[in-house]
XYZ file of C-alpha atoms in Angstrom:
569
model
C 48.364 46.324 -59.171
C 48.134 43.368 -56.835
C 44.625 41.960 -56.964
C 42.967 41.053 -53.586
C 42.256 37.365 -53.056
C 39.431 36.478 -50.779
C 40.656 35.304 -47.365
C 38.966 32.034 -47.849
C 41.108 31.187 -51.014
C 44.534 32.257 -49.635
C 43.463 29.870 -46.246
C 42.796 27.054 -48.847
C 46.327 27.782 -51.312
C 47.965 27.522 -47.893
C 46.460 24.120 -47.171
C 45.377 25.877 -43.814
C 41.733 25.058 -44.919
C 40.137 22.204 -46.234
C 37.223 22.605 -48.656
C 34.921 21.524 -46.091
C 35.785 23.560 -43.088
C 35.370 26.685 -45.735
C 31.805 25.441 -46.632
C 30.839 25.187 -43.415
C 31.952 28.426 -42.204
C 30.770 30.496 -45.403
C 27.735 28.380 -44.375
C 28.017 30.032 -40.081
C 28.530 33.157 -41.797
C 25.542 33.899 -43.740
C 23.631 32.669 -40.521
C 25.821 35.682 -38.379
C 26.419 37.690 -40.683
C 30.193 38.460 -39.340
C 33.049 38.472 -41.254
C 34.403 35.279 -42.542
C 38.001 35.686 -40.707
C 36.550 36.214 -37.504
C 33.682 33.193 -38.253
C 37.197 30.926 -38.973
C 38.351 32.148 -35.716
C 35.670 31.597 -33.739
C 34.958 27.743 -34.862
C 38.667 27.146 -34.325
C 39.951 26.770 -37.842
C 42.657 29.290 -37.599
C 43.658 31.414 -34.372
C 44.164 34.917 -34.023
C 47.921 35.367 -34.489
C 47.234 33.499 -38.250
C 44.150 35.721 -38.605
C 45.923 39.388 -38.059
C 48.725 37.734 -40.282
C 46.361 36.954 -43.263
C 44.445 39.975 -42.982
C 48.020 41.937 -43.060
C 48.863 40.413 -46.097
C 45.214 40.848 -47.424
C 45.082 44.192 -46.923
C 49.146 45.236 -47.616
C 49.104 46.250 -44.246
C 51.997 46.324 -41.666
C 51.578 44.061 -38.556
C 52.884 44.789 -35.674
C 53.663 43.390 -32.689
C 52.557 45.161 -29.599
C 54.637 43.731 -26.979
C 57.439 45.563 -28.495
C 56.032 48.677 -29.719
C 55.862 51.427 -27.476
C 52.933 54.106 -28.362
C 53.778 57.574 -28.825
C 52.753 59.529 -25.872
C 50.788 62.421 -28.511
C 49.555 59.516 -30.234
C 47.970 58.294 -27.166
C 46.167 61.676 -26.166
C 44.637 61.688 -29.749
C 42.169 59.159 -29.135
C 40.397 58.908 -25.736
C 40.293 55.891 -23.323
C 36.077 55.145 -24.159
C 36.776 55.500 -27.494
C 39.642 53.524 -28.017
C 38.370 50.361 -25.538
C 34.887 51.013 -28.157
C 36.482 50.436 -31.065
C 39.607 48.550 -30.329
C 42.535 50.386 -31.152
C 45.415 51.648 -30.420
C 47.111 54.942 -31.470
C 50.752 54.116 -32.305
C 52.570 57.535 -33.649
C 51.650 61.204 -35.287
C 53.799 62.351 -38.085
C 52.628 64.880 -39.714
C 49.001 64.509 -39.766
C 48.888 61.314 -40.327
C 47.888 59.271 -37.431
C 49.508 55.301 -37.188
C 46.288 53.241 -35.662
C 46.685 49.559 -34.898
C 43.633 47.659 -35.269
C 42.289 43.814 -35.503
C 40.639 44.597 -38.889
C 42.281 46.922 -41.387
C 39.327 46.992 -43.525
C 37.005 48.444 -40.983
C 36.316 51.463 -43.174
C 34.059 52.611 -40.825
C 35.553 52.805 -37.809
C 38.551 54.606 -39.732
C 36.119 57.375 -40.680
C 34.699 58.071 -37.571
C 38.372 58.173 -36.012
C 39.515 60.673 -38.657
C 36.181 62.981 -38.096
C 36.929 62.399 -34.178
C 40.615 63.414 -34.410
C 41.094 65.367 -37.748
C 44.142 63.766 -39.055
C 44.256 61.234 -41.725
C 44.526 57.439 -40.312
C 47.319 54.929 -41.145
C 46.114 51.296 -40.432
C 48.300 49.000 -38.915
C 47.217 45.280 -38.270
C 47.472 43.710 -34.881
C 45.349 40.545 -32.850
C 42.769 41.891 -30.839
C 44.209 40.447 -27.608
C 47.184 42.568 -28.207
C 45.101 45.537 -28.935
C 43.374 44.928 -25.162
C 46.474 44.871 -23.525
C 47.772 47.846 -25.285
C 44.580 49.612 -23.994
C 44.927 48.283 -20.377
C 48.983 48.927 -20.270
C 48.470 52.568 -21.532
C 45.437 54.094 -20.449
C 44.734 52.272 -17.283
C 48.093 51.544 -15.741
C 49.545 50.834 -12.610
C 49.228 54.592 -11.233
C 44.889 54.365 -12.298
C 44.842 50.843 -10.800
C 46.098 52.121 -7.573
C 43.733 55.127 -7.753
C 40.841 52.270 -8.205
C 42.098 50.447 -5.373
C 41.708 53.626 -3.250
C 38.061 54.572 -4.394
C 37.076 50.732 -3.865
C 38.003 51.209 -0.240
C 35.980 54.215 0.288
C 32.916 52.796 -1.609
C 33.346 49.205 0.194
C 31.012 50.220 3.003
C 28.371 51.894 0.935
C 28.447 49.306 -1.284
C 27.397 46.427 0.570
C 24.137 48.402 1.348
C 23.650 50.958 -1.452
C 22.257 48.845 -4.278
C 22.199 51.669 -6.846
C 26.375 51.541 -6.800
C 26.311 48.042 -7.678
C 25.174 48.710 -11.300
C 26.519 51.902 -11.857
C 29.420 51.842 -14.519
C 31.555 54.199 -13.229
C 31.550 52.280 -9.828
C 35.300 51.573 -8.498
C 34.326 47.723 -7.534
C 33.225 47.201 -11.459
C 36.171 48.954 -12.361
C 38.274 46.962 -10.388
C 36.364 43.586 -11.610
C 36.840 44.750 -15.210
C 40.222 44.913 -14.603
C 41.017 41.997 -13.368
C 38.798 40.098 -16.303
C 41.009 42.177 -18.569
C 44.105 40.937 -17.117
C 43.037 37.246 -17.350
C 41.939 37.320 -20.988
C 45.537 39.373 -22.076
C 47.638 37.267 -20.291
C 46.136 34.385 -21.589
C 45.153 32.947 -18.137
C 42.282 30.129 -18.580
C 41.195 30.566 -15.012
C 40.803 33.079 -12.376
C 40.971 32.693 -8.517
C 39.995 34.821 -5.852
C 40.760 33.387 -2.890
C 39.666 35.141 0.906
C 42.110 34.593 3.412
C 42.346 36.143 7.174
C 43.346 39.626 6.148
C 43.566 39.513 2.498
C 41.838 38.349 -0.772
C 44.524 37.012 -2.793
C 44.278 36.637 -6.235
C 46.042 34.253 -8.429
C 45.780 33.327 -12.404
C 46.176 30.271 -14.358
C 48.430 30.598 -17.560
C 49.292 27.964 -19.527
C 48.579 25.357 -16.995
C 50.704 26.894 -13.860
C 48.909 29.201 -10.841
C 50.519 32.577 -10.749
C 49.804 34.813 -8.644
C 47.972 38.102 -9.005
C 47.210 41.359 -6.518
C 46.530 40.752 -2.740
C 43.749 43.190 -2.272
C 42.547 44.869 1.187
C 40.062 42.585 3.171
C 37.669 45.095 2.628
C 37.274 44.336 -0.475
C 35.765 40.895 -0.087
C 32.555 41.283 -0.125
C 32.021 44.218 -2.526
C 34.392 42.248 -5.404
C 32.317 38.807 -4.714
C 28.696 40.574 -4.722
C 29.545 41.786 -8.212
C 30.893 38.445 -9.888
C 27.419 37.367 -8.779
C 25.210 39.982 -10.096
C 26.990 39.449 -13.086
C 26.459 36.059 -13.288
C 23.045 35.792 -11.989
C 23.653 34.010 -8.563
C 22.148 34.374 -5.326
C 23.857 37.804 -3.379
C 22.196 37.046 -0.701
C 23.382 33.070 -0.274
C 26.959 32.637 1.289
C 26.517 29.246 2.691
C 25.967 26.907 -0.575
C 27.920 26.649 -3.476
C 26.765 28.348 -6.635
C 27.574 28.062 -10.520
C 26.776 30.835 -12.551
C 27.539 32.007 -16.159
C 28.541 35.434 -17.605
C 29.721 37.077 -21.192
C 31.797 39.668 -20.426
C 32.557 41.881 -23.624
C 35.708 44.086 -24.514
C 35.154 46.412 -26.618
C 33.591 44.299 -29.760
C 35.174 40.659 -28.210
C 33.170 38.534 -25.891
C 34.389 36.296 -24.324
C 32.590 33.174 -22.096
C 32.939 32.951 -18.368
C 32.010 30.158 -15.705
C 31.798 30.745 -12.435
C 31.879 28.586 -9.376
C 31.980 29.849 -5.972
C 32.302 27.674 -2.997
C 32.414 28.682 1.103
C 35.319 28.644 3.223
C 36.212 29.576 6.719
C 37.339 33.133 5.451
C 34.165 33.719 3.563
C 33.544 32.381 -0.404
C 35.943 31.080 -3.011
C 35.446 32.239 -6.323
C 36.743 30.303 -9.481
C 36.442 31.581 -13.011
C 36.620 29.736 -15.861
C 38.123 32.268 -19.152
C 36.713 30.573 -22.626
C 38.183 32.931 -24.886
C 37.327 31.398 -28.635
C 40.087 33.263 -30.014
C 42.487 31.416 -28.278
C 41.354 27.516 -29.174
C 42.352 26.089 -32.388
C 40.746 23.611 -33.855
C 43.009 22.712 -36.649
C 44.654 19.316 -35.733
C 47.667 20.636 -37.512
C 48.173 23.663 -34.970
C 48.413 20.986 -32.520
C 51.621 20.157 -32.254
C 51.598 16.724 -33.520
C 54.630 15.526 -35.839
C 53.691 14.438 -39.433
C 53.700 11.143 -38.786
C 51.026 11.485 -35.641
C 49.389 13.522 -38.325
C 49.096 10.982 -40.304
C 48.002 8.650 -38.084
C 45.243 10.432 -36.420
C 43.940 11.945 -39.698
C 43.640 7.948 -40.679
C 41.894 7.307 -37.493
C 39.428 10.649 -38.194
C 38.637 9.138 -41.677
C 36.922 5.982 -40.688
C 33.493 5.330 -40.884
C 32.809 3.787 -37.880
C 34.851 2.535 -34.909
C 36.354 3.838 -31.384
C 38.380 6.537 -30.685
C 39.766 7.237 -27.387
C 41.866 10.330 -26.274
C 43.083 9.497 -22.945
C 45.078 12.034 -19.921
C 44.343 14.078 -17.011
C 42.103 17.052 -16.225
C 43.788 20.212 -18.218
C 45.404 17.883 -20.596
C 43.743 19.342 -23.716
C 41.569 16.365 -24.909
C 38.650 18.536 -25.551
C 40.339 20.846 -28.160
C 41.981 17.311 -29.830
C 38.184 16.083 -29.977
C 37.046 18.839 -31.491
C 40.073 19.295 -34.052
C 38.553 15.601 -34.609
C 35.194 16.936 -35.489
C 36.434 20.184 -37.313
C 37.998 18.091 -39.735
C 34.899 16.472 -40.901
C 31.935 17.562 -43.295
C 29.537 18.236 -40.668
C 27.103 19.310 -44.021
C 27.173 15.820 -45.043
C 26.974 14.084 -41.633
C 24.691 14.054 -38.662
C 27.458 14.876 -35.557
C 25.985 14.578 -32.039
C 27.895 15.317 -28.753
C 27.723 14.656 -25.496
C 29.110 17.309 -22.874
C 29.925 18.205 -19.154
C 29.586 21.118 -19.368
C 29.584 22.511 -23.673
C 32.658 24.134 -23.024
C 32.573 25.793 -26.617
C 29.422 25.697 -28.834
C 30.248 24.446 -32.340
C 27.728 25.173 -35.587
C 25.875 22.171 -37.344
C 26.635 20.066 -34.282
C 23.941 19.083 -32.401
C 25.684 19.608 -28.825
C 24.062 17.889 -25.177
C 24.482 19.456 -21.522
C 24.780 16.549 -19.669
C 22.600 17.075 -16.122
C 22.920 14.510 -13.719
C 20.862 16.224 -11.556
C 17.755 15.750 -13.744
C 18.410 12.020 -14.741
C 20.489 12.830 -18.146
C 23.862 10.808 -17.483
C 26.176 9.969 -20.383
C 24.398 6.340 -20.571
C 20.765 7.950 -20.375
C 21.775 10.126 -23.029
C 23.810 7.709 -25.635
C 21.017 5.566 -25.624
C 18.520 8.419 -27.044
C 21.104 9.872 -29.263
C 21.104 6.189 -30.988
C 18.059 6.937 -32.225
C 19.094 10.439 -33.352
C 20.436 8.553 -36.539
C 23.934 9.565 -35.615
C 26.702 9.284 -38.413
C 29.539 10.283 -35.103
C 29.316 10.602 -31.576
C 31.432 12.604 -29.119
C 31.073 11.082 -25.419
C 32.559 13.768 -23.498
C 33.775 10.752 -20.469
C 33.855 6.947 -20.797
C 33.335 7.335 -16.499
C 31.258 3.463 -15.783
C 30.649 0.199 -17.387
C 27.177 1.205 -18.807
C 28.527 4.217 -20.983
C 31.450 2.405 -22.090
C 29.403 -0.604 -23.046
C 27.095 1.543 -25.393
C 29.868 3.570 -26.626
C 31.565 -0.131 -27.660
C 27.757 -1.097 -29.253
C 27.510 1.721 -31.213
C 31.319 1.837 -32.376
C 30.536 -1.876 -34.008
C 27.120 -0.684 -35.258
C 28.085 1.732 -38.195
C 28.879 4.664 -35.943
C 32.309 6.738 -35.392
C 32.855 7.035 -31.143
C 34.546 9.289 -29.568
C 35.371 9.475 -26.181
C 37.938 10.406 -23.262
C 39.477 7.933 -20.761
C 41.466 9.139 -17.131
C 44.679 6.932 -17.623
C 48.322 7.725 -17.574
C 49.119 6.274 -20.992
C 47.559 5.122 -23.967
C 47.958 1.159 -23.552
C 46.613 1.636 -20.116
C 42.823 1.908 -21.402
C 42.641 -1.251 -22.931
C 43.035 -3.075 -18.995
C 41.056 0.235 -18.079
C 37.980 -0.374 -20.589
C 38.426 -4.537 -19.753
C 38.051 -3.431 -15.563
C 34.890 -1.939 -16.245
C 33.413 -5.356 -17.737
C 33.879 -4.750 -21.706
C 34.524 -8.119 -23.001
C 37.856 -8.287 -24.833
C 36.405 -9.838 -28.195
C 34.085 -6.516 -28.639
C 37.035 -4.499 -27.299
C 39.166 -5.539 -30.195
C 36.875 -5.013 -32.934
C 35.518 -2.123 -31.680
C 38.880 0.137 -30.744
C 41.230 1.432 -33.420
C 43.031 4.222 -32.130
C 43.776 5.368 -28.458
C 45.612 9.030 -28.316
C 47.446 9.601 -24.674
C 48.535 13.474 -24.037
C 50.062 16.258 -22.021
C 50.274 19.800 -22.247
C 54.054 20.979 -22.140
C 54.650 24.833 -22.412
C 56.287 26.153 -25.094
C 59.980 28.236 -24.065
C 59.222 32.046 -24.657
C 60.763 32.979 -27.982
C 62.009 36.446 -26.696
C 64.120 34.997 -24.182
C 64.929 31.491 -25.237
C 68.696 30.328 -24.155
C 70.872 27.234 -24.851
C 70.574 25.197 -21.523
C 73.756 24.221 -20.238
C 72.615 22.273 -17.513
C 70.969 19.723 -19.354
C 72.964 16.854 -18.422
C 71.358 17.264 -14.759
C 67.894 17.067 -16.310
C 68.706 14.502 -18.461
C 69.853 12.598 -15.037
C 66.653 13.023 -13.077
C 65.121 11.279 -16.215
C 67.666 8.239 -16.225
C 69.137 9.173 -18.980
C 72.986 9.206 -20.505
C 73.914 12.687 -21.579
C 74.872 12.644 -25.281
C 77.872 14.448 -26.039
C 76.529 16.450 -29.078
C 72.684 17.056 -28.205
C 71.551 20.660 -27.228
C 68.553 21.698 -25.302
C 66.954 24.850 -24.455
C 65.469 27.386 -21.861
C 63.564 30.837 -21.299
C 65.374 33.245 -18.986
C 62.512 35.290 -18.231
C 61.298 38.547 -19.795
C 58.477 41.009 -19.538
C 56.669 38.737 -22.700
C 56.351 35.666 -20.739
C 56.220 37.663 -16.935
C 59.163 36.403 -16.211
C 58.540 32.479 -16.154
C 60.332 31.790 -19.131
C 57.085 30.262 -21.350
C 54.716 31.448 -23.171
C 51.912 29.701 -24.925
C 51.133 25.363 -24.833
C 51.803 22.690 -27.061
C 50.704 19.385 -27.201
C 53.072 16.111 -26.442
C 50.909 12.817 -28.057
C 51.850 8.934 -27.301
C 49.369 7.125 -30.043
C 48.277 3.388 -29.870
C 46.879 2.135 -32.832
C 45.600 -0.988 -33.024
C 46.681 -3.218 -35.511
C 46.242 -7.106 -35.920
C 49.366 -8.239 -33.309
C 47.544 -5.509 -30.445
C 43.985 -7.098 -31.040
C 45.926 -9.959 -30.056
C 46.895 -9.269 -27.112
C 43.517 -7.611 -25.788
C 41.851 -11.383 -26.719
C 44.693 -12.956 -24.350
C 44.027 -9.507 -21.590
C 47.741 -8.601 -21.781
C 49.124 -6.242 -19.446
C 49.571 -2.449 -20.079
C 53.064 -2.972 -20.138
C 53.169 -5.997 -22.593
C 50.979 -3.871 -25.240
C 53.669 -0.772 -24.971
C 56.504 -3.244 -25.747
C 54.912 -4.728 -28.988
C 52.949 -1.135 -30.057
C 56.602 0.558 -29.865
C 58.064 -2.372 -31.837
C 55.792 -1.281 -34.687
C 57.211 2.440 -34.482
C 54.739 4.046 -31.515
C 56.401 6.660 -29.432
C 55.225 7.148 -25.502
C 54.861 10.235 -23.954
C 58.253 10.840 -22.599
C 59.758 10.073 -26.079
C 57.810 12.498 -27.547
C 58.464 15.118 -25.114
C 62.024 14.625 -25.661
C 62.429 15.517 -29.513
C 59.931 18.431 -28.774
C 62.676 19.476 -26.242
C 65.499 19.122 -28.664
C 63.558 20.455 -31.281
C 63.646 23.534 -28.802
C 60.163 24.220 -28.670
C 60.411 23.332 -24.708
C 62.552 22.916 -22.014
C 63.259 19.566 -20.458
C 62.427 20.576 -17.158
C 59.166 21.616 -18.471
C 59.129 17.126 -19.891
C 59.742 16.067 -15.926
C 57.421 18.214 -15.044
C 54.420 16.758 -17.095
C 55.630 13.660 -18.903
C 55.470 10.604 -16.588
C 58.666 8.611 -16.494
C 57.957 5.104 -17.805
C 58.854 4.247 -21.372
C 62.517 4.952 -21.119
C 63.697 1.675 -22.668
C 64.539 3.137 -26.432
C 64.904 7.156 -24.782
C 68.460 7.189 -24.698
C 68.930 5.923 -28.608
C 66.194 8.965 -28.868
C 68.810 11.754 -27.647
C 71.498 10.071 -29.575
C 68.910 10.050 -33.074
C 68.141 13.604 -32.597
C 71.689 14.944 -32.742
């Protein structure tokens, strides 16, 4: 008989734990009392795909993949809609009496009881995420044929509605049905924001999945004011106030998963725009080895996270991913033993045993305002969630050579462009050079859909548009387009890094103010990759396309690209 090892202890004989991360979320979970997978999860250690896997295995389960299992139609009428969207599962097959369940956690005991008093038949667990589980739910028991139906009753209810305030809580209400549905969609698809967007006749609705707008429903007109009344009730703004923006905040729950929303409406000339912000936990690791970074970026960054004291810099554009890097930083660190403060706009996830700040400009508490209390907060590290003015930056560069670990973001294209960046906002380039050690420049590339991924035979073209010789024996790859990725031919991110450290012949050149240019030359003499470089053994490596690399990688650094394509062959 196989004996059961404790999910902690298979994490850790994987090396998918540390020590550390496992005391501090045995540590979360006798505060929450919620189970230790789902604890992991939710701080970012391991993400739901590795979760349903471990538990599988834990368990002697099956898991299955939803996206390619197709419930039995009997199954399905075993188990109704409320009480499957409850307890979150999905009914898979009947044979015999024996009833094939998919669920997130195979050792809910409970929930399997209830189920076989509910439907008489004995249940057979089978382990899937709980993402996959909602979408199950939403593809079979709401559908395209109920959605329409929705649609219909929203239209007859828009009118009443708007002055029946009763019908704006009430459950069964088409308009929350219709909101629900759409929140449902965003979380299963993965989508990290949601638009809805009035125009002249039409609200249009569009989704943001892995960094790319796609676009969603057109609903009626009608509809406008019904759908943007509720967002706000849920959220707590103003119904009444169309003419000012307004930021609310809402938890909208699935079954037993919550999930964080923002939202952010602003007026236009066809009436308000609504944006919603989708921070699903389940979805954010915070294990710097699920990032994407090769073994020797590994390397380097876990030598950079090590340090007592010093400045860290993780530099790129808006959507780039340098919050989840920063707090794979901080994950990797005994937060037990040390006294971590942050400093946020907004908290975008909220992290145990970290002291966390909500920046408010509004009320006086800038970054600067801030740093300069948290100094006294005996700090061991410091997150400063934007190095944005030459006050910030020079207390971020004080406390880095006082005995404290700093880390902060930067808006530049590459990483040798914040040294000239931190020296233009009047940091003097002797403090600069003791103070910075490591300066990590990224992108977020997305990663070719396995279930439709396809040799690329036009990759000399691409190559081209990057200035690049086509190399007789390298190979690239591309997604068709299936019904897993919607038909775009991606699905899911991964990180492309360019990292800068700072050794004796770069401190150099800061003293003598060198040129972003003249530091990329010597720091890629001394092995460091840019951007583009990196991008391009990702793409040969297959895990994206190269069209995805013009897309997002910029174009400099090409001087040692073409003996790149030749190396990888």
């Amino acid at each position: 008989m196989r004996v059961q090892k404790q999910i902690g202890q298979l994490l850790l004989e994987r090396q998918i734990l540390t020590e550390s991360q496992l005391a501090l979320a045995l540590n979360e979970q006798k505060r929450t009392g919620e189970k230790l997978g789902k604890v992991l999860q939710n701080l970012g250690f391991i993400t739901e795909d590795l979760l349903s896997s471990v538990l599988a295995f834990q368990s002697g389960v099956e898991q299955v993949d939803l996206a390619t299992t197709v419930p039995d139609t009997h199954a399905l009428e075993a188990i109704p809609k409320q009480v499957v969207k409850r307890e979150l599962v999905i009914p898979l097959s009947i044979k015999g009496r024996i009833l094939t369940l998919a669920m997130a956690n195979p050792f809910d005991v409970l929930t399997i009881d209830r189920l076989e008093k509910t439907t008489g038949l004995k249940i057979k667990s089978v382990c899937a995420t709980e993402t996959e589980i909602i979408k199950a739910i939403d593809a079979y028991y709401e559908g395209a044929a109920n959605i329409e139906r929705i649609l219909e009753e929203c239209i007859r209810e828009a009118e009443d509605f708007a002055h029946n305030l009763r019908k704006r809580d009430d459950e069964n209400s088409a308009i929350i049905r219709l909101v629900n549905h759409v929140f449902i969609k965003a979380v299963t698809e993965t989508a990290t924001d949601i638009h809805i967007e009035p125009e002249e006749n039409v609200v249009r609705t569009r989704f943001r999945i892995d960094g790319v707008l796609q676009q969603g429903p057109a609903l009626p007109k009608v509809l406008q004011m019904p759908l943007v009344t509720r967002i706000k009730i849920m959220s707590n703004l103003n119904i009444a106030e169309s003419r000012l923006p307004q930021d609310g905040r809402y938890l909208f729950q699935i079954g037993k998963k919550k999930v964080d929303c923002r939202i952010s409406t602003l007026p236009t000339t066809y009436g308000e725009n609504v944006v919603i912000r989708v921070l699903d936990k389940s979805r954010i690791t915070l294990n710097p080895r699920e990032l994407g970074l090769s073994a020797n970026d590994m390397g380097l960054l876990e030598s950079a996270f090590a340090r007592p004291y010093g400045m860290i810099l993780v530099t790129g554009p808006t959507g780039s991913g340098k919050t989840t890097t920063l707090y794979a930083a901080l994950s990797k660190m005994n937060s037990l033993e040390k006294n971590i403060l942050t400093l946020e706009d907004p908290v975008e996830y909220d992290l145990p045993v970290i002291r966390q700040t909500q920046i408010n400009r509004q009320a006086g508490l800038t970054f600067a305002a801030c740093l300069r209390s948290v100094l006294r907060q005996d700090p061991d590290v410091i997150l400063v969630g934007e190095t944005r003015d030459h006050e910030t930056a020079e207390l971020s560069v004080n406390a880095a050579l006082t005995g404290h670990l700093v880390f902060s973001t930067l808006h530049t294209n590459d990483a040798c462009g914040a040294v000239p960046r931190l020296i233009e906002m009047g940091i003097k380039p002797y403090l600069l050079a003791s103070a910075l050690h490591c300066v990590v420049a990224q992108r977020l590339v997305r990663r070719i859909c396995p279930s439709c991924k396809t040799v690329d035979d036009n990759h000399h073209e691409q190559l081209a548009k990057l200035g690049l010789d086509p190399h007789p024996g390298a190979q690239f790859f591309k997604g068709k387009g299936c019904e897993n990725c919607y038909h775009t031919g991606y699905r899911g991110r991964a990180g492309v890094y360019e990292i800068l450290v700072i050794d004796d012949e770069v401190r150099r050149l800061i003293l003598t103010q060198a040129d972003s240019g003249t530091i990329a030359d010597t720091a890629r003499k001394s092995g460091m990759r840019t951007l583009l470089e990196d991008g391009l053994l990702k793409a040969e490596a297959g895990l994206t396309s190269l069209a995805e690399i013009i897309r997002v990688c910029p174009s400099n650094g090409l001087s040692s690209a073409n003996e790149l394509v030749a190396e990888a062959v």
